[in-house]
């Protein structure tokens, strides 16, 4: 048994596996597989877990492996040939040294349960994980960061990656940056080598809390920003919403996680992610359409029509926050009746 990843490297390259196959997962898979192909630290083949699904009468796993394209979630982008899709979780996880979780937050727990209950799955003792999931897991009256939830569920150290990233921009190799947070400096060095490319630059920080808090809460801010767009509100109104949302993000971090470090906010996972999201993110687009559409449509309808089946990163948050975010006059308290009760927004 290896003590750490560097001991494992003495025996040979590290094996990378990715769990998830959506828009963001596919874009990141291109980054990771490109690095694996050109780096002696990593085994050439990168495994990707994909749920069995028919697209135009053909299994999506077969499409990815034959055409090297995820035609459902990242149409038009060629994926590296060393990225291999599997529907069998055990084939993806067993023997992997590095596990990358890119599962929507509303499905993360069910996937972790599948892993834990599958008797054929064996996670290596030295393996490390990283979460690219944005959001919170609310369980047993506790609000959990995704990386911490993965660690507690699977007993595996888990870092976090978050940043100002539109998936298609990354897939098209337009310059982007991201932040990786973790507690182990040696593991951070390896994760940086996994993701860093000339067009996708990585900066590492020695904690995960701020990285994940800002990445999750920016979805609430951009939802409110999208409502402003749908109302054709002024730039002044939109700026006020964003300013208040940033202030409340810090209040949220202090209230629920005793977190108040301002430095991480100025990394890609903080301010830059907020800016990118309200300029072109999926939550802003859908919330603007939510206001404008007549007759009214559900969030699920908008996911199918506007996002082509991708999941909103914030809609499930509505159904939990009413019992949690009792801070007077907070943005989220005002968003809940608009998003869930059919109230029309006004300024």
Short mmCIF file of C-alpha atoms in Angstrom, two decimals:
data_model
loop_
_atom_site.label_atom_id
_atom_site.label_comp_id
_atom_site.label_asym_id
_atom_site.label_seq_id
_atom_site.Cartn_x
_atom_site.Cartn_y
_atom_site.Cartn_z
CA UNK A 1 0.00 0.00 0.00
CA UNK A 2 1.31 3.44 -0.92
CA UNK A 3 1.54 6.18 1.69
CA UNK A 4 0.82 8.95 -0.81
CA UNK A 5 0.64 9.76 -4.50
CA UNK A 6 4.36 10.44 -4.75
CA UNK A 7 5.08 6.90 -3.53
CA UNK A 8 2.70 5.62 -6.20
CA UNK A 9 4.52 7.66 -8.85
CA UNK A 10 7.69 5.71 -8.13
CA UNK A 11 5.89 2.65 -9.47
CA UNK A 12 4.38 4.30 -12.54
CA UNK A 13 2.06 7.02 -13.84
CA UNK A 14 -1.14 7.98 -12.02
CA UNK A 15 -4.51 6.84 -13.33
CA UNK A 16 -7.19 9.52 -13.71
CA UNK A 17 -10.94 8.91 -13.71
CA UNK A 18 -13.76 11.42 -14.21
CA UNK A 19 -17.28 10.98 -12.85
CA UNK A 20 -19.76 12.99 -14.89
CA UNK A 21 -20.45 13.64 -18.56
CA UNK A 22 -22.44 16.86 -18.78
CA UNK A 23 -21.48 20.14 -20.42
CA UNK A 24 -18.85 21.17 -17.87
CA UNK A 25 -17.64 17.61 -17.30
CA UNK A 26 -17.07 17.12 -21.02
CA UNK A 27 -15.18 20.41 -21.34
CA UNK A 28 -12.95 19.56 -18.38
CA UNK A 29 -12.45 16.04 -19.71
CA UNK A 30 -10.86 17.55 -22.78
CA UNK A 31 -8.47 19.53 -20.56
CA UNK A 32 -7.57 16.53 -18.40
CA UNK A 33 -7.13 14.07 -21.28
CA UNK A 34 -4.93 16.57 -23.13
CA UNK A 35 -2.68 16.85 -20.09
CA UNK A 36 -2.60 13.10 -19.53
CA UNK A 37 -1.53 12.52 -23.13
CA UNK A 38 1.38 14.93 -22.84
CA UNK A 39 2.59 14.25 -19.30
CA UNK A 40 4.71 11.39 -18.01
CA UNK A 41 3.06 11.73 -14.57
CA UNK A 42 -0.24 10.34 -15.82
CA UNK A 43 -1.41 7.22 -17.59
CA UNK A 44 -2.48 7.97 -21.15
CA UNK A 45 -6.05 6.67 -20.86
CA UNK A 46 -8.47 8.86 -18.91
CA UNK A 47 -11.67 7.07 -17.92
CA UNK A 48 -15.00 8.87 -17.87
CA UNK A 49 -18.17 7.58 -16.23
CA UNK A 50 -21.25 8.17 -18.38
CA UNK A 51 -24.78 7.08 -17.56
CA UNK A 52 -26.36 4.82 -20.17
CA UNK A 53 -28.58 6.97 -22.35
CA UNK A 54 -29.86 6.82 -25.91
CA UNK A 55 -29.24 9.82 -28.16
CA UNK A 56 -30.77 9.55 -31.63
CA UNK A 57 -31.18 5.82 -31.03
CA UNK A 58 -27.52 5.22 -30.13
CA UNK A 59 -25.91 4.75 -26.73
CA UNK A 60 -24.10 7.91 -25.62
CA UNK A 61 -21.14 5.83 -24.38
CA UNK A 62 -20.66 4.37 -27.86
CA UNK A 63 -21.03 7.79 -29.47
CA UNK A 64 -18.29 9.30 -27.28
CA UNK A 65 -15.92 6.39 -27.88
CA UNK A 66 -16.51 6.16 -31.64
CA UNK A 67 -17.06 9.77 -32.66
CA UNK A 68 -15.07 11.38 -29.82
CA UNK A 69 -17.80 13.91 -29.23
CA UNK A 70 -20.53 14.35 -26.63
CA UNK A 71 -23.23 15.27 -29.10
CA UNK A 72 -25.81 15.92 -26.36
CA UNK A 73 -23.94 18.22 -23.98
CA UNK A 74 -20.92 19.53 -25.92
CA UNK A 75 -21.88 19.30 -29.56
CA UNK A 76 -19.25 20.27 -32.10
CA UNK A 77 -16.23 19.79 -29.83
CA UNK A 78 -13.80 16.96 -30.55
CA UNK A 79 -12.70 15.11 -27.44
CA UNK A 80 -9.21 13.56 -27.17
CA UNK A 81 -8.98 9.94 -28.31
CA UNK A 82 -7.41 8.91 -25.00
CA UNK A 83 -10.64 9.83 -23.19
CA UNK A 84 -12.62 6.59 -22.88
CA UNK A 85 -16.25 6.48 -21.69
CA UNK A 86 -17.66 3.68 -19.52
CA UNK A 87 -21.10 3.14 -18.02
CA UNK A 88 -19.74 0.71 -15.41
CA UNK A 89 -18.77 2.65 -12.28
CA UNK A 90 -16.44 -0.07 -11.02
CA UNK A 91 -14.34 0.04 -14.21
CA UNK A 92 -13.92 3.78 -13.79
CA UNK A 93 -13.17 3.87 -10.06
CA UNK A 94 -11.22 0.67 -9.39
CA UNK A 95 -7.43 1.23 -9.61
CA UNK A 96 -7.88 5.00 -10.09
CA UNK A 97 -5.41 7.22 -8.25
CA UNK A 98 -7.19 10.49 -8.99
CA UNK A 99 -11.00 10.82 -8.96
CA UNK A 100 -12.62 13.93 -10.44
CA UNK A 101 -16.27 14.50 -9.44
CA UNK A 102 -18.28 16.71 -11.83
CA UNK A 103 -21.82 15.75 -10.82
CA UNK A 104 -24.65 18.32 -10.41
CA UNK A 105 -25.15 18.93 -6.69
CA UNK A 106 -28.72 17.59 -6.73
CA UNK A 107 -27.42 14.19 -7.95
CA UNK A 108 -24.15 13.98 -6.03
CA UNK A 109 -25.52 12.10 -3.03
CA UNK A 110 -27.21 9.45 -5.18
CA UNK A 111 -23.98 8.85 -7.11
CA UNK A 112 -21.99 8.55 -3.89
CA UNK A 113 -24.57 6.06 -2.64
CA UNK A 114 -24.15 4.01 -5.83
CA UNK A 115 -20.41 3.92 -5.22
CA UNK A 116 -20.69 2.99 -1.56
CA UNK A 117 -23.28 0.26 -2.08
CA UNK A 118 -21.55 -1.36 -5.06
CA UNK A 119 -19.62 -4.30 -3.62
CA UNK A 120 -17.43 -4.54 -6.71
CA UNK A 121 -16.00 -1.03 -6.25
CA UNK A 122 -12.71 -0.65 -4.41
CA UNK A 123 -11.27 2.83 -3.90
CA UNK A 124 -7.49 2.80 -3.55
CA UNK A 125 -6.29 3.77 -0.06
CA UNK A 126 -3.90 6.39 -1.46
CA UNK A 127 -6.42 7.83 -3.93
CA UNK A 128 -7.35 11.51 -3.91
CA UNK A 129 -10.51 13.22 -5.12
CA UNK A 130 -11.45 16.68 -6.31
CA UNK A 131 -14.91 18.21 -6.61
CA UNK A 132 -15.90 20.50 -9.47
CA UNK A 133 -19.51 20.54 -8.28
CA UNK A 134 -20.97 23.92 -7.35
CA UNK A 135 -23.61 24.03 -4.66
CA UNK A 136 -24.30 22.67 -1.20
CA UNK A 137 -25.51 19.32 0.09
CA UNK A 138 -28.15 19.75 2.79
CA UNK A 139 -28.51 16.61 4.86
CA UNK A 140 -29.75 15.93 8.39
CA UNK A 141 -30.31 19.62 8.99
CA UNK A 142 -26.70 20.37 8.09
CA UNK A 143 -25.33 22.39 5.17
CA UNK A 144 -22.28 20.67 3.68
CA UNK A 145 -19.64 21.67 1.18
CA UNK A 146 -19.50 19.16 -1.68
CA UNK A 147 -15.83 18.32 -1.11
CA UNK A 148 -16.43 17.66 2.59
CA UNK A 149 -19.47 15.54 1.78
CA UNK A 150 -17.42 13.40 -0.61
CA UNK A 151 -14.69 13.04 2.01
CA UNK A 152 -17.12 11.99 4.74
CA UNK A 153 -19.11 9.65 2.48
CA UNK A 154 -16.21 7.81 0.84
CA UNK A 155 -13.41 8.41 3.36
CA UNK A 156 -11.18 9.98 0.71
CA UNK A 157 -9.37 13.36 0.83
CA UNK A 158 -11.13 15.77 -1.52
CA UNK A 159 -9.98 19.13 -2.90
CA UNK A 160 -12.15 21.60 -4.85
CA UNK A 161 -11.87 23.42 -8.18
CA UNK A 162 -13.98 26.44 -9.03
CA UNK A 163 -13.56 29.44 -11.27
CA UNK A 164 -14.81 31.89 -13.84
CA UNK A 165 -15.55 29.32 -16.51
CA UNK A 166 -18.12 29.00 -19.26
CA UNK A 167 -17.84 25.39 -20.41
CA UNK A 168 -17.93 26.08 -24.14
CA UNK A 169 -15.24 28.76 -23.83
CA UNK A 170 -12.95 26.27 -22.10
CA UNK A 171 -13.79 23.60 -24.67
CA UNK A 172 -12.95 26.01 -27.49
CA UNK A 173 -9.61 26.73 -25.79
CA UNK A 174 -10.34 30.36 -25.04
CA UNK A 175 -8.24 31.65 -22.17
CA UNK A 176 -9.72 30.88 -18.75
CA UNK A 177 -8.51 30.45 -15.20
CA UNK A 178 -9.65 28.55 -12.13
CA UNK A 179 -8.82 28.10 -8.46
CA UNK A 180 -8.00 24.81 -6.76
CA UNK A 181 -8.34 24.65 -2.99
CA UNK A 182 -7.04 21.94 -0.70
CA UNK A 183 -5.24 21.25 2.56
CA UNK A 184 -2.34 19.15 1.28
CA UNK A 185 0.30 21.08 -0.68
CA UNK A 186 1.77 17.99 -2.35
CA UNK A 187 -1.63 16.91 -3.64
CA UNK A 188 -2.34 20.45 -4.86
CA UNK A 189 0.82 20.30 -6.99
CA UNK A 190 -0.47 17.16 -8.68
CA UNK A 191 -3.94 18.59 -9.24
CA UNK A 192 -2.36 21.65 -10.80
CA UNK A 193 -0.53 19.41 -13.28
CA UNK A 194 -3.80 17.60 -14.05
CA UNK A 195 -5.67 20.77 -15.06
CA UNK A 196 -3.17 23.50 -15.98
CA UNK A 197 -2.81 24.33 -19.68
CA UNK A 198 -1.69 27.48 -21.53
CA UNK A 199 -5.36 28.37 -22.08
CA UNK A 200 -6.61 27.11 -18.68
CA UNK A 201 -4.48 28.50 -15.89
CA UNK A 202 -4.70 27.19 -12.35
CA UNK A 203 -3.89 28.94 -9.08
CA UNK A 204 -3.89 26.97 -5.83
CA UNK A 205 -4.92 28.06 -2.34
CA UNK A 206 -4.58 26.16 0.92
CA UNK A 207 -8.28 25.80 1.78
CA UNK A 208 -11.54 24.69 0.18
CA UNK A 209 -14.19 26.62 2.12
CA UNK A 210 -13.93 29.95 0.33
CA UNK A 211 -13.42 28.26 -3.04
CA UNK A 212 -16.73 26.43 -2.70
CA UNK A 213 -18.81 29.05 -0.90
CA UNK A 214 -18.32 31.73 -3.54
CA UNK A 215 -18.80 29.23 -6.38
CA UNK A 216 -22.15 28.15 -4.94
CA UNK A 217 -23.53 31.52 -3.88
CA UNK A 218 -22.71 33.27 -7.14
CA UNK A 219 -25.58 31.24 -8.60
CA UNK A 220 -28.02 33.10 -6.35
CA UNK A 221 -26.51 36.45 -7.32
CA UNK A 222 -26.69 35.67 -11.04
CA UNK A 223 -30.28 34.50 -10.68
CA UNK A 224 -31.22 37.93 -9.33
CA UNK A 225 -29.10 39.54 -12.03
CA UNK A 226 -30.99 37.56 -14.67
CA UNK A 227 -34.30 38.77 -13.27
CA UNK A 228 -32.98 42.30 -13.80
CA UNK A 229 -32.21 41.46 -17.42
CA UNK A 230 -35.69 40.04 -17.89
CA UNK A 231 -37.18 43.25 -16.53
CA UNK A 232 -34.91 45.41 -18.72
CA UNK A 233 -33.71 47.02 -15.51
CA UNK A 234 -30.98 49.64 -15.53
CA UNK A 235 -27.30 48.90 -15.04
CA UNK A 236 -27.56 50.79 -11.76
CA UNK A 237 -30.15 48.31 -10.47
CA UNK A 238 -28.11 45.34 -11.59
CA UNK A 239 -24.96 46.72 -9.95
CA UNK A 240 -26.85 47.19 -6.68
CA UNK A 241 -28.05 43.58 -6.78
CA UNK A 242 -24.52 42.32 -7.36
CA UNK A 243 -23.02 44.48 -4.60
CA UNK A 244 -25.62 43.34 -2.08
CA UNK A 245 -25.17 39.73 -3.17
CA UNK A 246 -21.40 39.87 -2.63
CA UNK A 247 -21.90 41.38 0.82
CA UNK A 248 -24.40 38.66 1.71
CA UNK A 249 -22.00 35.96 0.49
CA UNK A 250 -19.55 37.01 3.17
CA UNK A 251 -22.34 37.12 5.75
CA UNK A 252 -23.40 33.62 4.68
CA UNK A 253 -19.85 32.30 5.01
CA UNK A 254 -19.51 33.78 8.47
CA UNK A 255 -22.93 32.54 9.63
CA UNK A 256 -22.78 28.93 8.41
CA UNK A 257 -19.06 28.16 8.08
CA UNK A 258 -17.37 30.73 10.35
CA UNK A 259 -15.48 31.89 7.26
CA UNK A 260 -14.38 35.47 6.68
CA UNK A 261 -11.17 35.39 4.59
CA UNK A 262 -11.48 38.07 1.92
CA UNK A 263 -8.35 37.03 -0.01
CA UNK A 264 -9.88 34.01 -1.76
CA UNK A 265 -12.71 36.21 -3.03
CA UNK A 266 -10.24 37.91 -5.35
CA UNK A 267 -9.24 34.59 -6.92
CA UNK A 268 -10.99 33.24 -10.01
CA UNK A 269 -13.43 31.30 -7.79
CA UNK A 270 -14.79 34.52 -6.31
CA UNK A 271 -15.25 37.89 -7.98
CA UNK A 272 -14.28 36.67 -11.45
CA UNK A 273 -16.80 33.81 -11.29
CA UNK A 274 -19.60 36.21 -10.36
CA UNK A 275 -18.74 38.52 -13.27
CA UNK A 276 -18.56 35.66 -15.78
CA UNK A 277 -21.83 34.15 -14.59
CA UNK A 278 -23.98 37.25 -14.89
CA UNK A 279 -22.40 38.09 -18.26
CA UNK A 280 -23.05 34.72 -19.87
CA UNK A 281 -23.88 31.96 -17.40
CA UNK A 282 -26.77 29.52 -17.64
CA UNK A 283 -28.51 30.78 -14.48
CA UNK A 284 -28.62 34.36 -15.75
CA UNK A 285 -30.00 33.25 -19.13
CA UNK A 286 -32.70 31.07 -17.61
CA UNK A 287 -33.82 33.56 -14.97
CA UNK A 288 -34.13 36.29 -17.61
CA UNK A 289 -36.27 33.96 -19.71
CA UNK A 290 -38.28 32.98 -16.62
CA UNK A 291 -39.36 36.60 -16.23
CA UNK A 292 -40.04 37.24 -19.92
CA UNK A 293 -41.92 34.09 -20.93
CA UNK A 294 -45.71 34.30 -21.23
CA UNK A 295 -47.40 32.01 -20.31
CA UNK A 296 -45.14 31.13 -17.42
CA UNK A 297 -42.84 28.14 -17.70
CA UNK A 298 -41.37 25.95 -14.99
CA UNK A 299 -37.66 25.81 -14.28
CA UNK A 300 -37.66 22.25 -15.65
CA UNK A 301 -39.14 23.46 -18.95
CA UNK A 302 -36.50 26.17 -19.20
CA UNK A 303 -33.75 23.64 -18.50
CA UNK A 304 -34.95 21.60 -21.47
CA UNK A 305 -35.58 24.52 -23.82
CA UNK A 306 -32.80 26.98 -22.98
CA UNK A 307 -30.13 24.62 -21.67
CA UNK A 308 -30.95 21.59 -23.85
CA UNK A 309 -31.28 19.32 -20.84
CA UNK A 310 -28.48 20.75 -18.69
CA UNK A 311 -29.41 21.35 -15.08
CA UNK A 312 -29.69 24.73 -13.43
CA UNK A 313 -27.19 25.03 -10.62
CA UNK A 314 -29.61 26.87 -8.35
CA UNK A 315 -33.19 25.70 -8.82
CA UNK A 316 -32.95 22.91 -6.22
CA UNK A 317 -31.54 25.43 -3.74
CA UNK A 318 -34.91 27.21 -3.63
CA UNK A 319 -36.58 24.33 -1.88
CA UNK A 320 -34.10 24.28 1.01
CA UNK A 321 -33.12 27.87 1.63
CA UNK A 322 -36.44 29.06 3.08
CA UNK A 323 -35.71 27.16 6.29
CA UNK A 324 -32.08 28.24 6.36
CA UNK A 325 -31.63 31.77 5.09
CA UNK A 326 -33.64 33.73 7.62
CA UNK A 327 -31.40 36.79 7.39
CA UNK A 328 -33.78 39.74 7.16
CA UNK A 329 -34.09 41.34 3.74
CA UNK A 330 -31.56 39.00 2.12
CA UNK A 331 -31.61 38.57 -1.66
CA UNK A 332 -32.48 34.88 -1.37
CA UNK A 333 -35.53 35.59 0.79
CA UNK A 334 -36.84 37.84 -1.98
CA UNK A 335 -35.95 35.34 -4.73
CA UNK A 336 -37.87 32.43 -3.20
CA UNK A 337 -41.43 33.72 -3.87
CA UNK A 338 -40.40 34.66 -7.42
CA UNK A 339 -38.78 31.34 -8.19
CA UNK A 340 -41.23 29.05 -6.40
CA UNK A 341 -44.52 30.83 -5.79
CA UNK A 342 -45.13 32.61 -9.07
CA UNK A 343 -44.74 36.16 -7.74
CA UNK A 344 -43.73 38.60 -10.46
CA UNK A 345 -40.46 40.47 -9.76
CA UNK A 346 -40.47 44.24 -9.60
CA UNK A 347 -37.93 46.91 -8.79
#
